[in-house]
Coordinates of C-alpha atoms in Angstrom, one line a residue:
M9 CA 29.2 -10.8 28.9
E10 CA 29.6 -7.6 26.9
Y11 CA 27.6 -9.2 23.9
S12 CA 24.9 -10.2 26.3
K13 CA 24.6 -6.7 27.6
L14 CA 24.5 -5.3 24.1
V15 CA 21.7 -7.6 23.0
T16 CA 19.8 -6.8 26.2
S17 CA 20.2 -3.0 25.6
I18 CA 19.0 -3.3 22.0
D19 CA 16.0 -5.4 23.1
E20 CA 15.0 -2.7 25.6
L21 CA 15.1 0.2 23.1
D22 CA 11.9 2.1 22.5
W23 CA 12.0 2.1 18.7
Y24 CA 9.3 4.7 18.3
S25 CA 11.3 7.1 20.6
A26 CA 14.5 6.1 18.8
R27 CA 13.0 7.3 15.5
E28 CA 11.7 10.5 17.1
E29 CA 15.2 11.2 18.5
G30 CA 16.9 10.9 15.2
L31 CA 18.5 7.5 15.5
G32 CA 17.7 7.0 11.8
D33 CA 19.8 10.0 10.9
L34 CA 22.6 8.7 13.1
Y35 CA 22.4 5.3 11.4
E36 CA 22.6 7.0 7.9
G37 CA 25.7 8.8 9.1
L38 CA 27.3 5.6 10.2
L39 CA 26.6 4.0 6.8
E40 CA 28.2 7.0 5.1
K41 CA 31.3 6.9 7.3
N42 CA 31.6 3.1 6.7
A43 CA 31.4 3.6 3.0
S44 CA 33.9 6.4 2.8
E45 CA 36.5 4.3 4.7
K46 CA 36.5 1.4 2.3
K47 CA 37.8 1.0 -1.2
S48 CA 35.3 -1.8 -1.8
G49 CA 32.5 -3.4 0.1
A50 CA 30.2 -0.8 1.6
G51 CA 31.2 1.9 -0.9
Q52 CA 30.0 -0.1 -3.9
Y53 CA 26.4 0.3 -2.9
F54 CA 26.5 3.7 -1.2
T55 CA 25.5 6.8 -3.3
P56 CA 26.8 10.1 -1.9
R57 CA 24.0 11.8 0.0
P58 CA 24.5 15.2 -1.5
L59 CA 23.9 13.7 -5.0
I60 CA 20.8 11.8 -3.7
D61 CA 19.4 15.0 -2.1
C62 CA 20.0 16.9 -5.4
M63 CA 18.2 14.2 -7.5
V64 CA 15.2 14.0 -5.1
S65 CA 14.8 17.7 -4.8
L66 CA 14.6 18.0 -8.6
I67 CA 12.3 15.0 -9.2
K68 CA 10.0 16.2 -6.4
P69 CA 8.2 13.0 -5.2
Q70 CA 4.7 13.7 -4.1
P71 CA 2.3 12.1 -1.5
G72 CA 0.3 9.3 -3.1
E73 CA 2.9 8.3 -5.6
L74 CA 4.5 4.9 -5.9
I75 CA 8.3 5.3 -5.6
Q76 CA 10.6 2.5 -6.6
D77 CA 14.4 1.8 -6.3
P78 CA 15.2 -1.4 -8.2
A79 CA 18.8 -1.3 -6.9
A80 CA 18.0 -0.1 -3.4
G81 CA 21.4 -0.6 -1.7
T82 CA 21.1 0.7 1.9
G83 CA 18.0 2.7 1.0
G84 CA 19.4 6.2 0.5
F85 CA 17.0 7.2 -2.3
L86 CA 13.9 5.8 -0.6
I87 CA 14.8 7.5 2.7
A88 CA 15.5 10.8 1.0
A89 CA 12.2 10.7 -0.9
D90 CA 10.3 9.9 2.3
R91 CA 12.1 12.8 4.1
Y92 CA 11.2 15.2 1.2
I93 CA 7.5 14.2 1.4
K94 CA 7.4 14.5 5.2
K95 CA 8.9 17.9 5.0
Q96 CA 6.1 19.0 2.6
T97 CA 3.4 17.5 4.8
N98 CA 4.4 18.3 8.4
E99 CA 5.6 14.7 8.9
L100 CA 2.5 13.4 7.0
Y101 CA 0.1 15.0 9.5
T102 CA -1.5 17.3 6.9
L103 CA -2.6 14.2 5.0
P104 CA -5.8 12.2 5.6
E105 CA -5.3 9.1 7.7
A106 CA -5.7 6.7 4.8
D107 CA -3.0 8.6 2.9
Q108 CA -0.7 8.5 5.9
V109 CA -1.1 4.7 6.0
F110 CA -0.3 4.5 2.3
Q111 CA 2.9 6.6 2.7
R112 CA 4.1 4.4 5.5
Q113 CA 3.2 1.0 4.1
Q114 CA 2.9 1.1 0.3
A115 CA 4.5 4.2 -1.2
F116 CA 8.1 3.0 -1.2
Y117 CA 9.4 -0.3 -2.6
G118 CA 12.2 -1.9 -4.5
M119 CA 14.7 -4.7 -4.6
E120 CA 18.3 -5.3 -3.5
L121 CA 20.7 -8.1 -4.6
V122 CA 23.3 -8.2 -1.9
Q123 CA 22.2 -9.8 1.3
D124 CA 24.4 -7.7 3.6
A125 CA 23.2 -4.5 2.0
H126 CA 19.6 -5.7 2.3
R127 CA 20.0 -6.2 6.0
L128 CA 21.3 -2.6 6.4
L129 CA 18.4 -1.4 4.2
L130 CA 15.7 -3.0 6.3
M131 CA 17.1 -1.5 9.5
N132 CA 17.4 1.9 7.8
M133 CA 13.8 1.8 6.7
M134 CA 12.6 0.7 10.1
L135 CA 14.4 3.5 11.8
H136 CA 12.7 6.0 9.4
G137 CA 9.2 4.6 9.9
I138 CA 8.9 3.1 6.4
E139 CA 7.3 -0.3 6.0
G140 CA 7.3 -0.7 2.2
E141 CA 8.3 -3.9 0.7
V142 CA 12.0 -4.0 -0.5
T143 CA 12.8 -7.6 -1.3
L144 CA 16.0 -9.5 -1.5
G145 CA 16.3 -10.5 -5.2
D146 CA 17.9 -9.8 -8.6
T147 CA 16.2 -7.1 -10.6
L148 CA 18.0 -8.4 -13.7
S149 CA 16.3 -11.8 -13.3
P150 CA 12.6 -12.7 -13.6
D151 CA 12.4 -11.4 -10.0
G152 CA 12.5 -7.9 -11.4
Q153 CA 9.3 -8.4 -13.4
R154 CA 7.4 -8.6 -10.1
L155 CA 8.3 -5.1 -9.1
G156 CA 5.4 -3.5 -11.0
K157 CA 4.9 0.1 -12.2
A158 CA 5.9 3.3 -10.5
N159 CA 5.2 7.0 -10.6
V160 CA 8.8 7.8 -9.6
I161 CA 12.0 5.7 -9.9
L162 CA 15.2 6.9 -8.3
T163 CA 18.2 4.6 -8.5
N164 CA 21.9 4.1 -8.8
P165 CA 22.4 0.6 -10.3
P166 CA 25.7 -1.1 -9.4
F167 CA 28.7 -0.7 -11.7
G168 CA 30.9 -3.4 -13.0
T169 CA 30.5 -7.1 -12.3
K170 CA 27.4 -8.1 -10.5
K171 CA 28.2 -9.9 -7.2
G172 CA 27.7 -13.6 -7.8
G173 CA 28.5 -13.4 -11.5
G174 CA 26.2 -14.4 -14.3
S175 CA 24.5 -12.4 -17.1
P176 CA 21.1 -10.8 -16.9
T177 CA 18.3 -13.3 -17.3
R178 CA 15.4 -11.0 -18.0
D179 CA 13.5 -12.1 -21.1
D180 CA 10.8 -9.4 -21.2
F181 CA 12.8 -6.7 -22.9
T182 CA 12.9 -5.9 -26.6
F183 CA 16.7 -5.4 -26.6
P184 CA 18.6 -8.2 -24.9
T185 CA 22.1 -7.3 -23.8
S186 CA 24.8 -8.5 -21.5
N187 CA 25.5 -5.0 -20.3
K188 CA 23.9 -4.8 -16.9
Q189 CA 23.5 -1.1 -16.8
L190 CA 21.6 -1.1 -20.1
V191 CA 19.3 -3.8 -18.7
F192 CA 18.7 -1.6 -15.6
L193 CA 17.9 1.3 -17.8
Q194 CA 15.4 -0.7 -19.8
H195 CA 13.8 -1.8 -16.5
V196 CA 13.5 1.8 -15.3
Y197 CA 11.9 3.4 -18.3
R198 CA 9.6 0.4 -19.0
S199 CA 8.5 0.4 -15.3
L200 CA 7.3 4.0 -15.3
L201 CA 3.6 4.7 -15.4
P202 CA 2.5 7.2 -18.1
E203 CA 3.9 10.6 -17.2
G204 CA 6.0 9.0 -14.5
R205 CA 9.5 10.4 -14.0
A206 CA 12.9 9.0 -13.2
A207 CA 16.4 10.0 -12.2
V208 CA 19.1 7.3 -12.6
V209 CA 22.9 7.2 -12.2
L210 CA 24.6 5.5 -15.1
P211 CA 28.3 5.1 -16.2
D212 CA 29.5 6.7 -19.4
N213 CA 29.5 3.5 -21.5
V214 CA 25.6 3.5 -21.4
L215 CA 25.7 6.8 -23.3
F216 CA 28.0 5.7 -26.1
E217 CA 27.9 1.9 -26.4
A218 CA 27.0 0.9 -30.0
G219 CA 24.7 -2.0 -31.1
Q220 CA 22.0 -2.6 -28.6
G221 CA 23.1 0.4 -26.7
S222 CA 22.1 2.7 -29.6
N223 CA 18.8 0.8 -29.9
I224 CA 18.0 1.2 -26.2
R225 CA 18.9 4.9 -26.2
A226 CA 16.6 5.4 -29.2
D227 CA 13.8 3.5 -27.5
L228 CA 14.3 5.5 -24.3
M229 CA 14.0 8.8 -26.3
D230 CA 11.0 7.5 -28.1
K231 CA 9.0 6.3 -25.1
C232 CA 10.3 9.1 -22.7
N233 CA 11.2 12.7 -22.7
L234 CA 14.9 12.5 -21.9
H235 CA 15.1 16.1 -21.0
T236 CA 18.3 16.3 -18.9
I237 CA 21.7 14.7 -18.5
L238 CA 24.1 15.7 -15.7
R239 CA 27.7 14.8 -16.3
L240 CA 29.0 14.0 -12.8
P241 CA 32.5 14.8 -11.6
T242 CA 35.0 12.0 -11.0
G243 CA 36.0 10.6 -7.6
I244 CA 32.5 10.6 -6.0
F245 CA 32.2 6.8 -6.0
Y246 CA 34.4 4.2 -4.4
A247 CA 35.9 3.3 -7.8
Q248 CA 37.7 6.5 -8.7
G249 CA 37.9 5.8 -12.4
V250 CA 34.2 5.4 -12.9
K251 CA 32.7 8.3 -14.9
T252 CA 29.0 8.7 -14.3
N253 CA 26.0 10.7 -15.3
V254 CA 22.4 11.2 -14.1
L255 CA 19.7 10.8 -16.6
F256 CA 16.4 12.6 -15.9
F257 CA 13.4 11.6 -18.0
Q258 CA 9.6 11.4 -18.0
R259 CA 7.5 8.6 -19.5
G260 CA 5.3 9.8 -22.3
T261 CA 1.6 8.9 -23.0
T262 CA 2.6 7.7 -26.5
Q263 CA 5.3 5.3 -27.6
K264 CA 7.1 7.5 -30.1
G265 CA 8.8 10.9 -30.5
N266 CA 8.7 12.0 -26.8
T267 CA 12.2 13.5 -26.7
K268 CA 12.5 16.8 -28.6
D269 CA 15.6 18.3 -26.9
V270 CA 18.2 17.0 -24.5
W271 CA 19.9 19.5 -22.1
V272 CA 23.3 18.5 -20.9
Y273 CA 25.1 20.0 -17.8
D274 CA 28.8 19.4 -17.6
L275 CA 29.8 19.2 -14.0
R276 CA 32.9 17.2 -14.8
T277 CA 35.3 19.1 -17.0
N278 CA 37.6 21.4 -15.1
M279 CA 36.2 20.3 -11.8
P280 CA 38.3 18.8 -9.0
S281 CA 38.4 15.0 -8.5
F282 CA 36.4 14.6 -5.3
G283 CA 37.4 12.3 -2.5
K284 CA 38.7 12.6 1.0
R285 CA 40.8 15.7 0.2
I286 CA 37.8 17.4 -1.5
P287 CA 34.5 16.1 -0.2
L288 CA 31.4 16.4 -2.3
T289 CA 28.8 18.7 -0.8
R290 CA 25.3 19.8 -1.8
S291 CA 26.6 23.3 -2.7
H292 CA 28.5 21.8 -5.6
F293 CA 25.1 21.2 -7.3
T294 CA 23.7 24.7 -6.7
E295 CA 24.3 26.1 -10.2
F296 CA 23.0 22.9 -11.8
E297 CA 19.8 23.0 -9.8
L298 CA 19.2 26.6 -10.7
A299 CA 19.7 25.8 -14.4
Y300 CA 17.4 22.7 -14.1
G301 CA 14.6 24.8 -12.8
D302 CA 11.6 24.1 -10.6
N303 CA 9.7 21.9 -13.0
P304 CA 10.6 18.2 -12.3
N305 CA 10.1 17.3 -16.0
G306 CA 12.5 19.8 -17.4
K307 CA 9.8 22.3 -18.5
S308 CA 11.2 25.4 -16.8
G309 CA 12.6 28.2 -18.9
R310 CA 16.2 27.3 -19.8
V311 CA 19.0 29.3 -21.4
D312 CA 21.8 27.6 -23.5
E313 CA 25.1 29.0 -22.2
G314 CA 27.0 28.3 -25.4
E315 CA 30.3 26.6 -26.0
T316 CA 32.0 28.3 -23.0
G317 CA 29.3 27.4 -20.6
R318 CA 28.4 24.2 -18.7
W319 CA 24.7 24.1 -19.8
R320 CA 23.8 23.2 -23.5
C321 CA 20.8 22.1 -25.4
F322 CA 20.9 19.5 -28.2
T323 CA 18.0 18.8 -30.5
R324 CA 16.8 15.2 -31.2
E325 CA 17.9 15.7 -34.8
E326 CA 21.4 16.6 -33.7
I327 CA 21.6 13.5 -31.5
T328 CA 20.3 11.3 -34.3
K329 CA 23.2 12.6 -36.5
R330 CA 25.5 11.5 -33.7
G331 CA 24.2 8.0 -34.0
D332 CA 22.2 8.5 -30.8
N333 CA 25.5 8.9 -28.9
L334 CA 24.7 10.8 -25.7
D335 CA 28.3 11.1 -24.5
I336 CA 28.4 14.8 -25.3
S337 CA 31.1 17.2 -24.2
W338 CA 32.3 20.5 -25.5
L339 CA 34.4 22.3 -22.9
R340 CA 38.2 22.2 -23.2
D341 CA 39.9 20.3 -20.4
E342 CA 42.4 22.8 -19.0
S343 CA 44.3 20.2 -17.1
L344 CA 45.1 18.3 -20.3
Q345 CA 46.1 21.6 -22.0
S346 CA 48.5 22.5 -19.2
G347 CA 49.7 19.0 -18.3
E348 CA 48.8 19.6 -14.6
D349 CA 46.3 18.0 -12.3
L350 CA 46.4 14.7 -14.1
P351 CA 44.4 11.9 -12.4
E352 CA 46.1 10.1 -9.5
P353 CA 47.6 6.7 -10.3
D354 CA 44.9 4.9 -8.3
A355 CA 42.2 6.7 -10.3
I356 CA 43.8 5.6 -13.6
A357 CA 44.2 2.0 -12.3
A358 CA 40.5 2.0 -11.2
E359 CA 39.4 3.1 -14.7
I360 CA 41.4 0.4 -16.3
M361 CA 39.8 -2.2 -13.9
V362 CA 36.3 -1.0 -14.8
R363 CA 37.1 -1.3 -18.5
L364 CA 38.6 -4.8 -18.0
Q365 CA 35.5 -5.9 -16.0
T366 CA 33.2 -4.7 -18.7
A367 CA 35.3 -6.6 -21.3
M368 CA 35.3 -9.8 -19.2
E369 CA 31.5 -9.6 -18.8
E370 CA 31.0 -9.3 -22.6
M371 CA 33.4 -12.2 -23.2
E372 CA 31.6 -14.4 -20.7
A373 CA 28.2 -13.5 -22.2
L374 CA 29.6 -14.3 -25.7
T375 CA 31.0 -17.6 -24.5
V376 CA 27.6 -18.6 -23.0
L377 CA 25.9 -17.6 -26.3
L378 CA 28.2 -19.7 -28.4
E379 CA 27.8 -22.7 -26.1
D380 CA 24.0 -22.5 -26.3
E381 CA 24.2 -22.4 -30.1
A382 CA 26.7 -25.3 -30.3

C-alpha cells in the first residue's frame, strides 16, 4: 500500500515546478550524503562537489561549447558546468532562443559504465533541465570512439579495477596500455577540439609510470599545453589511500611542442587527511584558485613561490631531464620529520589495496597478451 502511494505521488509531481523549487539540488545533496556514508559503492563514482566547483570555475565553460564527461558517474561535472553557464546568462534567458535549445539539448554529453550510476545520472540531469545524451557504455571500448570531439572535457575516471573486469579494448590510440587511467587520459586529450581545454582527476601512478606512461605524457605535452597540475590532499575519495591530482591542459593548434612550462601546486604536503572528521570545503581551494588566475588556459600572471612555497614552475626542459616524470614534490613533510600524524591504518590498508589492484590488472593484461601470442 505504501509503495503504491509512493508511485502515485511521484506520478503526480509537476517536474517543471520541481526543478524550479530546487529538487535537483536536493537530489544532489542526497547523492553526496549516500556517497559519504559508504566505503565502496556510491563513493567510487562520486567526486567531492567542492573539487568539482573549483575545476569548473577555473575552466570556465561557455555557452555554445560542447562539454563532455567520458566517465560521467552521477553527473556532477555536467551539472556544475550547466549551473556555471546558467549563472552567467540569467538561467540562459540572455541567450538567443536557438542557443538556449542548444544548451538544453546538445551542449552536455558523455558516457557512464555502471548501470546503477547511469540511472542516478539520468534522473540528476532531468531534474536540472539537461537533455544531453549521456549513454550507458564503456569509454575504454570502441563505444568511446563514438563520443566525438569537445571544446571542454571535465572528468574523474574511476580508480582501480573497472567494474566487470577486462582490459581496455580501444584500438585507436598510438600507445596501447592496460592502465585504464592512461587510456582515459589519451581519450581526453585526443578528444579535444583545437584550443579545447580539459581538467581531469588522475591518480599519482599516471604521473610517474614508465614505459608507455612516459610516452603518453610526452605525447600529451606535445599536443597540449599542460599548464597546471594540482596535487590533491589525501582522504577526499572513498579509497583513503588513493593519491590524486588534477591536470589542466589546452589542446594546441599544432601537434608538437605545445607545453613550455608546467606549474605545480602542492595542496597535499602538510595538509590534513580529509574525511568525516575534517570535511573538504571550497575554501580549501581558495589560495590555489588565486594562484591559478582568471585565464582558464593558465595564461594569467603567475609567481613561483620557491622551495618553501606551494606553487612552483618547471620548464619543459627540466621535465625532460626527469624522464617526463610529472610526480613532482619539493616540500618537506613535517609529519614524517616529527613522527606524528601518520596515516590511519585504514588509509595505509587502502593504499596497499590500490597498489595490489594495479598489479593484478597488469598481470591479467600480460597473461592475455601471452595467450594471444601462444
